[in-house]
Coordinates of C-alpha atoms and ligand atoms in Angstrom, one line a residue:
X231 CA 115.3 86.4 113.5
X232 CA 115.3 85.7 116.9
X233 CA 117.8 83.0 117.4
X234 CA 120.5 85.2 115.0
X235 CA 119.3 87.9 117.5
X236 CA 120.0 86.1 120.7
X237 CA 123.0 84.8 119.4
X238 CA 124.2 88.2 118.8
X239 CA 123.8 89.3 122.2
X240 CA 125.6 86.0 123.4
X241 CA 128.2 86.9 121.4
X242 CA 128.8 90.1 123.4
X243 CA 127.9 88.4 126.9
X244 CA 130.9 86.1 125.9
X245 CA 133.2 89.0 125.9
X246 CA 132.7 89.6 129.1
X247 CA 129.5 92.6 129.1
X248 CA 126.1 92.6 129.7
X249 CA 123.7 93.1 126.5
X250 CA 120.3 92.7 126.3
X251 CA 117.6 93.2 122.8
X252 CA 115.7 96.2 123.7
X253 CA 112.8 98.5 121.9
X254 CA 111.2 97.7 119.4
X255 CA 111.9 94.2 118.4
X256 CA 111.2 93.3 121.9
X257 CA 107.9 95.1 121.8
X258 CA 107.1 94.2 118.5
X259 CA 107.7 90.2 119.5
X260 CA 105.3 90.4 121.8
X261 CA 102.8 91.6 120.1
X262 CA 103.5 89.2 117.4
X263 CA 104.5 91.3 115.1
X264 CA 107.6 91.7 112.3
X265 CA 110.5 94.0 113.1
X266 CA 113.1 95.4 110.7
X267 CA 116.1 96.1 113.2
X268 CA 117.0 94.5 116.2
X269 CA 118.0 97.2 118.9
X270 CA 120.3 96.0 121.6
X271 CA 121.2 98.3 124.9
X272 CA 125.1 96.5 126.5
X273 CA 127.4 97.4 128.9
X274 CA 129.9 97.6 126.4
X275 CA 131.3 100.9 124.8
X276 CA 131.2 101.4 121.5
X277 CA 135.1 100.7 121.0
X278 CA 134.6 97.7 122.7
X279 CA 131.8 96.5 120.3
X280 CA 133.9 97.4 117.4
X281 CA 136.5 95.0 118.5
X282 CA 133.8 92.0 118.7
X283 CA 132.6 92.9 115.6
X284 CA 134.5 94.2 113.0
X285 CA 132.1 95.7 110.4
X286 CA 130.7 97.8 113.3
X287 CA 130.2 101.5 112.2
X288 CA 129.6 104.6 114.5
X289 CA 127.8 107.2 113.0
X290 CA 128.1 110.5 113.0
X291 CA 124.9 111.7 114.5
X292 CA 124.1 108.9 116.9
X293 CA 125.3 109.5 119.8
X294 CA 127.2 106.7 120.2
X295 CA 125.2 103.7 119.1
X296 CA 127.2 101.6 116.4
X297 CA 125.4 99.8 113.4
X298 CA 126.3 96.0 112.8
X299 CA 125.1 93.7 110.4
X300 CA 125.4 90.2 112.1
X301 CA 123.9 87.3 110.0
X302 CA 122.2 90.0 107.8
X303 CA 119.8 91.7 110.2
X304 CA 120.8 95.4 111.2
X305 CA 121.9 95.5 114.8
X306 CA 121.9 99.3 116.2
X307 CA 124.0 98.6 119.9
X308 CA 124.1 101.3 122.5
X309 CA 125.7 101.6 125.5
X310 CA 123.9 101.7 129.0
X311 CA 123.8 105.6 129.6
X312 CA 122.5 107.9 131.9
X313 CA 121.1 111.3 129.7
X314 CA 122.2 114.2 131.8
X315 CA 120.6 117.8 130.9
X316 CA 119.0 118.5 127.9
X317 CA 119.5 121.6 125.6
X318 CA 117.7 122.2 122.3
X319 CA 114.5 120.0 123.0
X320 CA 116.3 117.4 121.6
X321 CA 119.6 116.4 122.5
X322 CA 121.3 115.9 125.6
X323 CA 124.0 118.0 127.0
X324 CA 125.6 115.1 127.9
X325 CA 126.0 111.5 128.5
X326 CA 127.9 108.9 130.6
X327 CA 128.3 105.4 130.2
X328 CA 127.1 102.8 132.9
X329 CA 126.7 99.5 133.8
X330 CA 123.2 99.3 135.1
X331 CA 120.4 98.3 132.7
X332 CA 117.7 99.5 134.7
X333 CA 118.9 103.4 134.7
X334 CA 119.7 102.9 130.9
X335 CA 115.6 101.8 130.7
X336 CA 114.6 105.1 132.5
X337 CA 116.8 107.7 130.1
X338 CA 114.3 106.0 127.3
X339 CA 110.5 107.3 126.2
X340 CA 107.8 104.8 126.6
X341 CA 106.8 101.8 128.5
X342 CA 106.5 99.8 125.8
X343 CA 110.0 100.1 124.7
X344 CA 111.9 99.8 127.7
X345 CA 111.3 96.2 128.0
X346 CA 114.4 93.8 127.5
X347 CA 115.3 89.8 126.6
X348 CA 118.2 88.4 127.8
X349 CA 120.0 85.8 125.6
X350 CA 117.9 82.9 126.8
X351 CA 114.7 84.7 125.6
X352 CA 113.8 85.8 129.4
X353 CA 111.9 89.0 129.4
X354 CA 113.0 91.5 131.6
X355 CA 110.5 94.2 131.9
X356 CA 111.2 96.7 135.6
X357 CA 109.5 99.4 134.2
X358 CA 106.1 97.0 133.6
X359 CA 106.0 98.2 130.0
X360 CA 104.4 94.3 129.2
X361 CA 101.1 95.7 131.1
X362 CA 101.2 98.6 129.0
X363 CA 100.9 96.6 125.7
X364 CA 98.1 94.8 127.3
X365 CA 96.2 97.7 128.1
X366 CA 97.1 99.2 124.7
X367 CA 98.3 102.4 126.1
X368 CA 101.4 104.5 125.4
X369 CA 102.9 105.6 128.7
X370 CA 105.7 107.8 129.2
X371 CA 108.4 106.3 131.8
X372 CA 109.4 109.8 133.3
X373 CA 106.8 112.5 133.8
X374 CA 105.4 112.9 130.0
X375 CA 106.1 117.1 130.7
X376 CA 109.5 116.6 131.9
X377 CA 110.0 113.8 129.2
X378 CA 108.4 116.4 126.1
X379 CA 110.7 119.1 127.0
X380 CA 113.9 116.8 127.4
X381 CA 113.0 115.9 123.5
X382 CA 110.2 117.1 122.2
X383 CA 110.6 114.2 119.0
X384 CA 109.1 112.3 122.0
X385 CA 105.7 114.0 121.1
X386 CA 105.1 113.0 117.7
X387 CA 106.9 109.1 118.6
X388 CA 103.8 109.1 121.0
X389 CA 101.8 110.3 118.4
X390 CA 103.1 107.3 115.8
X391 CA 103.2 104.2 118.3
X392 CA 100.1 105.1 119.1
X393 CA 98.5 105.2 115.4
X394 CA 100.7 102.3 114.6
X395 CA 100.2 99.9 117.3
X396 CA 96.7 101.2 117.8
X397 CA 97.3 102.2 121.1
X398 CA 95.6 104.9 123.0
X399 CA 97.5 108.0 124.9
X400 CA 97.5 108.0 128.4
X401 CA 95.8 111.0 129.2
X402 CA 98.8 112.8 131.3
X403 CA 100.3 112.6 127.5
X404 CA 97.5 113.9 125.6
X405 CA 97.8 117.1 128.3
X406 CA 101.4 117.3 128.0
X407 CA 101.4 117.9 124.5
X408 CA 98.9 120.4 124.2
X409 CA 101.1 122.2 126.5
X410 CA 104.5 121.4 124.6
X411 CA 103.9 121.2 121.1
X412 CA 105.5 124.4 120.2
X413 CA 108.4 123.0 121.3
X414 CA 108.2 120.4 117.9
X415 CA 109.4 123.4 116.0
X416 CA 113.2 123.1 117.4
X417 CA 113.2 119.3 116.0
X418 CA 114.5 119.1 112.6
X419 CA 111.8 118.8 109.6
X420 CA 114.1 115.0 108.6
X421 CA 113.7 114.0 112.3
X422 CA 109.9 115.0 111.9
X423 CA 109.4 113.9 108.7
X424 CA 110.4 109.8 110.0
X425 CA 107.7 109.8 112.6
X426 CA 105.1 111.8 110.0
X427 CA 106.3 109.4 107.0
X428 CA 105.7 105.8 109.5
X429 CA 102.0 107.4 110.7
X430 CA 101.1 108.3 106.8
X431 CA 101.8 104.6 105.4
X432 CA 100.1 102.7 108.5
X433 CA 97.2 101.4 107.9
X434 CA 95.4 103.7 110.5
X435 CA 97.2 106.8 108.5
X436 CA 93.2 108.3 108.2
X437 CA 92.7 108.1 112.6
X438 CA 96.8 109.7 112.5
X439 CA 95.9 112.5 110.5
X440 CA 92.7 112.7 112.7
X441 CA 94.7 112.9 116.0
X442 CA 97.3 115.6 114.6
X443 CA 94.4 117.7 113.9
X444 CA 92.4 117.1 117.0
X445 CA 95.5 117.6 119.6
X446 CA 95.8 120.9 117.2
X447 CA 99.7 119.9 116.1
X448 CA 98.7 121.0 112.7
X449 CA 100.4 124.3 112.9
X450 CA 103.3 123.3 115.2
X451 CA 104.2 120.5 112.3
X452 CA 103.8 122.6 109.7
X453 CA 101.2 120.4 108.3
X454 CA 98.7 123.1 106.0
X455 CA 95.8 121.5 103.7
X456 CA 94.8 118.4 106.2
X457 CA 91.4 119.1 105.4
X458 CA 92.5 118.7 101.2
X459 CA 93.3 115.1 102.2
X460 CA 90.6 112.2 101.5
X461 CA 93.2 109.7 99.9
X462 CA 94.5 107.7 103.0
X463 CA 96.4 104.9 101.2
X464 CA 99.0 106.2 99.4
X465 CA 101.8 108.6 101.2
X466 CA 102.5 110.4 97.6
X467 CA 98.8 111.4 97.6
X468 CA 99.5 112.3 101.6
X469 CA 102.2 114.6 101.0
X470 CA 101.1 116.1 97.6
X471 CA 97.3 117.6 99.6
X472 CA 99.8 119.0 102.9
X473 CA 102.0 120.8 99.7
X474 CA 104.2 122.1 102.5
X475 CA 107.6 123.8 101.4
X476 CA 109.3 123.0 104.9
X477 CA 109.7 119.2 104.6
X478 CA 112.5 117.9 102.4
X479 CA 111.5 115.5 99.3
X480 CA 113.4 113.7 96.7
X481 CA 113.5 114.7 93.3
X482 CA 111.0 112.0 91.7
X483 CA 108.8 112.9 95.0
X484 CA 109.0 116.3 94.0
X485 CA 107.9 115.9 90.2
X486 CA 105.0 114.3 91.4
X487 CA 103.7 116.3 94.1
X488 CA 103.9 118.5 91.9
X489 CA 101.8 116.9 89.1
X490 CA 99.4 115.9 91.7
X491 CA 98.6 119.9 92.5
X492 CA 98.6 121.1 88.6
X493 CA 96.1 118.0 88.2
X494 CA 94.0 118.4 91.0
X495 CA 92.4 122.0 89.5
X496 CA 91.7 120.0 86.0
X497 CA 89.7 117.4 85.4
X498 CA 90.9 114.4 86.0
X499 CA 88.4 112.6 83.5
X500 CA 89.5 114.9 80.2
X501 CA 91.1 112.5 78.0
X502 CA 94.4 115.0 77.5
X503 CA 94.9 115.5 81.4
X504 CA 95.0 111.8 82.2
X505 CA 97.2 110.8 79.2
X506 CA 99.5 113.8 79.7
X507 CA 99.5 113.4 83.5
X508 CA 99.0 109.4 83.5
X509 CA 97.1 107.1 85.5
X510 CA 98.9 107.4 88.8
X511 CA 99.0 111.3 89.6
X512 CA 95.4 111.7 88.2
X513 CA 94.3 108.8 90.8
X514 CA 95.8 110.7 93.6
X515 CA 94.4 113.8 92.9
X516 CA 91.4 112.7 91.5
X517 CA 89.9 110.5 94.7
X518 CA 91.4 113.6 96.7
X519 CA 88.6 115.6 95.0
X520 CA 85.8 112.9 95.9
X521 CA 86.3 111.2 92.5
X522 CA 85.9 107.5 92.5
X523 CA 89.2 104.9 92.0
X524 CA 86.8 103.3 89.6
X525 CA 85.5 106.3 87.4
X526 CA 89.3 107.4 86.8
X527 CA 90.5 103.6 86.0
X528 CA 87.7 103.6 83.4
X529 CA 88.3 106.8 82.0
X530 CA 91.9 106.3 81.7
X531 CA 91.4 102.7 79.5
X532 CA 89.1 104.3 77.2
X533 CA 91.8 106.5 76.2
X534 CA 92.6 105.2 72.9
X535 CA 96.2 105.7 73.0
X536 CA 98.2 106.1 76.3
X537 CA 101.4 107.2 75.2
X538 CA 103.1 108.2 71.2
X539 CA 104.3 105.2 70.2
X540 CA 100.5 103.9 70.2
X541 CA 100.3 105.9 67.6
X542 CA 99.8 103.8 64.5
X543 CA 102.4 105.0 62.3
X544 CA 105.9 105.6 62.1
X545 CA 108.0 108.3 61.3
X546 CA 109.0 106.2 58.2
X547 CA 105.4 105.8 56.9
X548 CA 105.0 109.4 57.4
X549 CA 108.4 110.6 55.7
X550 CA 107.4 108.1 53.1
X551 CA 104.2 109.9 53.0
X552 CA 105.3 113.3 52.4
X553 CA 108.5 112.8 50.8
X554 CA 110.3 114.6 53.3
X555 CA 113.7 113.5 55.4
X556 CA 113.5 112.8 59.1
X557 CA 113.5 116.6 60.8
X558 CA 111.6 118.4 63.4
X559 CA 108.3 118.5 61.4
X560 CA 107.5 114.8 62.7
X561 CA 107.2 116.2 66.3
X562 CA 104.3 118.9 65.3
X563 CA 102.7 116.3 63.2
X564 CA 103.3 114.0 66.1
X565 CA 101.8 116.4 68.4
X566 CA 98.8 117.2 66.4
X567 CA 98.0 113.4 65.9
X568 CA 97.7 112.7 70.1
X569 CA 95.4 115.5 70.4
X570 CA 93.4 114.9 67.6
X571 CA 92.9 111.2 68.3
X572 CA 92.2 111.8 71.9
X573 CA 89.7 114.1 71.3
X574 CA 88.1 111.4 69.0
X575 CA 88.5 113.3 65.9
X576 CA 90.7 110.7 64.4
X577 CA 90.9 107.2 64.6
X578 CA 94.0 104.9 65.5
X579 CA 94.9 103.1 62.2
X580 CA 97.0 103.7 60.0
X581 CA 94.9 104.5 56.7
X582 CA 93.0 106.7 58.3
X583 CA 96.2 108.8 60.0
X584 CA 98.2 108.4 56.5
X585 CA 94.9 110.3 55.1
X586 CA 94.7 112.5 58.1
X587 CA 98.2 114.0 57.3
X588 CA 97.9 114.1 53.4
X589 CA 95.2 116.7 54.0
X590 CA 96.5 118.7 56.6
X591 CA 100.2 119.2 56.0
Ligands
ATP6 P1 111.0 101.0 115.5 O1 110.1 99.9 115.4 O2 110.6 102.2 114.7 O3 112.4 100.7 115.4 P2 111.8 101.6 118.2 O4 111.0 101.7 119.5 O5 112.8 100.4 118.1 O6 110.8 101.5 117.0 P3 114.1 103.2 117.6 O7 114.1 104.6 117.1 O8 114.7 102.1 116.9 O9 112.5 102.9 118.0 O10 114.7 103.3 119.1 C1 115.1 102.2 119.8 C2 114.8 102.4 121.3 O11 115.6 103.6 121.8 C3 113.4 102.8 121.6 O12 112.6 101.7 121.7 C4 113.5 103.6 122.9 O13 113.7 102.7 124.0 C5 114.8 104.3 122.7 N1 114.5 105.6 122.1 C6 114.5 106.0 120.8 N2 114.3 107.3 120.6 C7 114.1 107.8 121.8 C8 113.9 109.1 122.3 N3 113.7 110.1 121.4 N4 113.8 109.3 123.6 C9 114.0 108.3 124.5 N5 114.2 107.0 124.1 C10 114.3 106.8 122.8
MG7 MG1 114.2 100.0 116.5

């Protein structure tokens, strides 16, 4: 990754601009860990870029970075800017194109992500966001007040560096957003929903949900039911205890949430609720509730069938049976066969079902 990513920045420095990988892939390399995108700040506009590289696309809502793929990776390329005003706790009013790197490092959030690599690999860290990673501390570069209300987002990207990475909040943050997180109610529930989805699947998603509770963001986020959630390792299970109507889910997510909240007020043991419901959503709400992993797994093999066509006979045999053609009979006789051999009344084999609906229809 890094050689097709310094080779993409040479590519640009060839054409006559400065570029430099940036955020998180830097920070990420030097912590030894993966990245998925490769973000690159250059002196180049976006126009210019598309003319090095022809698949470039500028999106809509980016304020000028362009997306290339080069070699396969996802490059997201900005130009150096200075961010003038803000307006809307988000967005600046506007911006202007430069050709210093270092005032392009101050318009950006933390430390840690204003640090730089030229295309021989050289680190180029002004703003001493290399000592921040040390420490393991999440640092605002401009005064983390000033910085909240230019884009409040900036709160809850503290908030996820600093469950991801581990990281503690300098304390200047930690007061700053006590005094600003009202303003997370102007950022849009997608924008919000990113940062909430990366804390939930980390592997410290139980010390996340901890801090959003303990700097009291609950409210501001929209975040109810914290206190339903004892399930830390699967975001599904996550989303379905906060049950909140403001963030936006797709339709499967939707189903299951859903399911999760009719199933968590039955019990999750009853033969009928975990083959109506399956494994999965009975899981989730089930260990939500204090139930063991293990108690539900067992419960859920014993069932002796885990879906109709367990069922040992076929609508042939039962036709046969009853003399009868094909027709919406087979479904209520269908019906009436789960139930009855899941609530042990009847046994899974054939005779014994063949007998089962000679006597009963
Ligand atoms: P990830 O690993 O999630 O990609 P990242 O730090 O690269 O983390 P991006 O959203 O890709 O985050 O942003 C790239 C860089 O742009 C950041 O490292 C940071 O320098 C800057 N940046 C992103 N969002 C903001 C923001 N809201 N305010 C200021 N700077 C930002
Ligand atoms: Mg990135």
């Amino acid at each position: 990754m890094k050689e097709i990513a310094l080779e993409f920045i040479k590519i640009i420095n060839d054409n006559g601009f400065k570029a430099y990988i940036v955020g998180g892939y830097v920070r990420d390399y030097l912590m030894n860990l993966e990245s998925n995108d490769i973000d690159v700040t250059t002196s180049a506009t976006p126009k210019e870029i598309k003319k090095i590289f022809k698949n470039a696309k500028i999106t809509k809502d980016s304020y000028g970075s362009v997306q290339v793929i080069y070699k396969n990776l996802p490059f997201e390329v900005t130009t150096f800017r200075e961010e003038s005003s803000y307006f809307d706790n988000r967005h600046p009013s506007s911006i202007k194109y430069i050709d210093d790197l270092e005032t392009d490092l101050k318009r950006r959030d933390f430390t840690i992500n204003a640090i730089c690599m030229d295309k021989e690999g050289n680190i180029i860290d002004p703003l001493n966001g290399g000592a921040d990673i040390k420490n393991k501390i999440i640092r605002t570069i401009n005064e983390s007040n000033k910085s909240f209300q230019d884009d409040a987002l900036r709160i809850l990207r503290a908030l996820r560096f600093s469950v991801t990475l581990n990281f503690k909040l300098a304390g200047d943050i930690v007061i700053a957003i006590s005094k600003n997180k009202h303003l997370l109610k102007n950022i849009s529930y997608e924008r919000k929903k990113i940062e909430l989805d990366k804390i939930f699947t980390s592997l410290n998603a139980k010390s996340g949900i901890e801090l959003i509770k303990n700097l009291g963001l609950a409210s501001a986020l929209d975040l109810e039911n914290l206190d339903r959630i004892k399930y830390y390792t699967d975001i599904v299970g996550i989303w379905s205890m906060i049950n909140s109507k403001c963030y936006k889910f797709n339709k499967h997510e939707k189903e299951l949430i859903k399911k999760v909240n009719i199933v968590y007020d039955l019990d999750n043991l009853n033969e009928l609720v975990l083959y109506k419901y399956g494994l999965y959503v009975n899981i989730l709400a089930g260990i939500n509730k204090g139930l063991s992993k293990k108690e539900i797994n067992e419960a859920y093999d014993k069932l002796p069938i885990k879906a109709k066509s367990d069922i040992q006979v076929t609508s042939l045999d039962i036709c046969k049976l009853l003399n009868k053609n094909p027709d919406a009979f087979l479904n209520d006789i269908y019906n009436n066969l789960e139930i009855e051999i899941l609530r042990g009344n009847l046994i899974n084999k054939k005779e014994d079902i063949l007998e089962y609906i000679k006597n009963n229809f």
